[in-house]
């Protein structure tokens, strides 16, 4: 229950509220902000896209929210996905696609045991739906860029000043 805290926030006339909560608390927080008609911009982390794609938060309620996540899928991927599945891809569809095919390529080239897969992920060159994939020394994707995304009219759109 966040009503007391949100009533206090409303009275502060804030410009923005940064939401860094787990999925379910984010949904409840955002719904309550909208219900109380708090005018502050809502800024969130990658969980915001996940709760929308997972059906926990509808895009009407989320309209106008900004969140940071990996770049959106390419137009080619979106078009191909729509042709095959007759619907828009979700926020992580290109990443999920690339994960499956990257692991398959690594297993094919390096072997199926965990040490071979670990080695292969460090060495393999793979270009997929989300672009060229490689990993840095800390095992993070080195090609993925973060982007500020706005939920506008039910769509995820890159924020433009």
XYZ file of C-alpha atoms in Angstrom:
161
model
C 0.000 0.000 0.000
C 1.555 3.265 -1.158
C -1.339 5.717 -0.898
C 0.098 7.823 1.920
C 3.490 8.210 0.261
C 1.954 9.003 -3.113
C -0.348 11.622 -1.601
C 2.758 13.301 -0.189
C 4.466 13.121 -3.593
C 1.443 14.653 -5.291
C 1.565 17.657 -2.973
C 5.236 18.244 -3.848
C 4.382 18.973 -7.518
C 7.398 17.004 -8.716
C 8.643 17.212 -12.287
C 9.484 13.497 -12.410
C 9.441 10.297 -10.378
C 12.102 7.622 -10.901
C 10.595 4.149 -10.460
C 13.117 1.427 -9.598
C 10.924 -1.315 -8.183
C 10.301 -4.972 -8.929
C 7.702 -5.857 -11.546
C 4.623 -6.112 -9.339
C 5.438 -3.078 -7.213
C 6.126 -1.059 -10.382
C 2.699 -1.950 -11.757
C 0.929 -1.054 -8.507
C 2.908 2.177 -8.162
C 2.179 3.313 -11.727
C -1.526 2.478 -11.470
C -1.784 4.437 -8.224
C 0.096 7.427 -9.712
C -2.392 7.485 -12.593
C -5.359 6.994 -10.259
C -4.253 9.943 -8.104
C -3.642 12.016 -11.253
C -0.083 12.854 -10.257
C 1.280 14.999 -13.086
C 4.983 14.126 -12.682
C 6.739 12.323 -15.536
C 7.418 8.671 -14.716
C 10.908 7.382 -15.480
C 11.640 3.682 -15.129
C 14.152 0.933 -15.689
C 13.957 -2.115 -17.956
C 11.233 -3.673 -15.788
C 8.676 -1.290 -17.294
C 8.977 -2.851 -20.759
C 8.850 -6.310 -19.228
C 5.639 -5.738 -17.293
C 3.944 -4.387 -20.406
C 5.091 -7.279 -22.596
C 4.093 -9.707 -19.850
C 0.570 -8.300 -19.754
C 0.826 -6.968 -16.188
C 0.445 -3.344 -17.289
C -1.544 -2.167 -20.297
C -0.125 0.432 -22.677
C -3.006 2.847 -22.011
C -2.040 3.050 -18.344
C 1.642 3.200 -19.264
C 1.199 5.913 -21.903
C 3.718 8.701 -21.425
C 6.151 6.674 -19.308
C 9.858 6.770 -20.153
C 12.160 3.844 -19.472
C 15.689 2.770 -20.308
C 16.383 -0.523 -22.021
C 18.381 -2.046 -24.822
C 17.718 -0.601 -28.266
C 14.466 -1.549 -29.953
C 14.438 -4.275 -32.646
C 15.477 -3.237 -36.160
C 12.819 -2.397 -38.755
C 13.839 -5.478 -40.799
C 13.295 -7.746 -37.807
C 9.939 -6.126 -37.028
C 8.761 -6.542 -40.637
C 9.896 -10.181 -40.867
C 8.321 -10.981 -37.500
C 4.992 -9.456 -38.570
C 5.025 -11.442 -41.820
C 5.606 -14.732 -39.982
C 3.493 -14.222 -36.835
C 0.976 -11.594 -37.997
C 1.626 -9.408 -34.941
C 4.152 -6.933 -33.577
C 7.226 -8.408 -31.883
C 7.649 -7.865 -28.171
C 10.406 -5.701 -26.762
C 12.821 -8.628 -26.315
C 11.841 -10.706 -29.357
C 15.040 -9.970 -31.286
C 17.191 -10.737 -28.250
C 15.367 -14.023 -27.605
C 15.751 -14.990 -31.269
C 19.456 -14.169 -31.222
C 20.011 -16.062 -27.982
C 18.644 -19.292 -29.424
C 20.608 -19.064 -32.673
C 23.801 -17.849 -31.006
C 23.807 -20.774 -28.561
C 23.062 -23.195 -31.416
C 26.003 -21.810 -33.417
C 28.326 -22.029 -30.410
C 27.322 -25.635 -29.692
C 27.766 -26.539 -33.365
C 31.252 -24.991 -33.542
C 32.610 -25.602 -30.026
C 30.682 -28.472 -28.441
C 27.833 -29.000 -26.015
C 29.621 -29.098 -22.650
C 29.555 -25.989 -20.468
C 33.265 -25.177 -20.827
C 33.033 -25.328 -24.639
C 29.960 -23.106 -24.622
C 31.676 -20.608 -22.305
C 34.732 -20.523 -24.586
C 32.603 -20.278 -27.717
C 30.613 -17.334 -26.424
C 33.875 -15.438 -25.889
C 35.168 -16.205 -29.386
C 32.269 -16.642 -31.800
C 31.289 -13.906 -34.246
C 27.550 -13.727 -34.775
C 25.343 -11.252 -36.577
C 21.683 -11.655 -35.759
C 18.396 -9.820 -35.564
C 19.750 -7.359 -33.008
C 23.015 -6.749 -34.867
C 26.530 -8.051 -34.326
C 26.890 -9.867 -31.028
C 30.073 -10.108 -29.013
C 30.902 -10.055 -25.325
C 33.385 -8.031 -23.312
C 35.779 -9.312 -20.644
C 32.969 -9.195 -18.067
C 30.637 -11.246 -20.294
C 28.353 -8.316 -21.071
C 27.142 -7.755 -24.649
C 29.533 -5.216 -26.133
C 27.277 -4.205 -29.026
C 24.066 -3.467 -27.156
C 23.269 0.179 -26.647
C 20.872 1.475 -24.059
C 18.139 3.755 -25.246
C 15.516 5.978 -23.661
C 12.122 4.654 -24.749
C 8.765 6.417 -24.515
C 5.436 4.617 -24.419
C 3.324 6.661 -26.797
C -0.092 5.705 -28.171
C 0.447 2.085 -27.184
C 3.853 1.791 -28.875
C 7.452 1.703 -27.658
C 9.224 4.536 -29.466
C 12.784 5.819 -29.094
C 12.741 9.132 -27.277
C 13.633 12.101 -29.450
C 14.285 15.547 -28.028
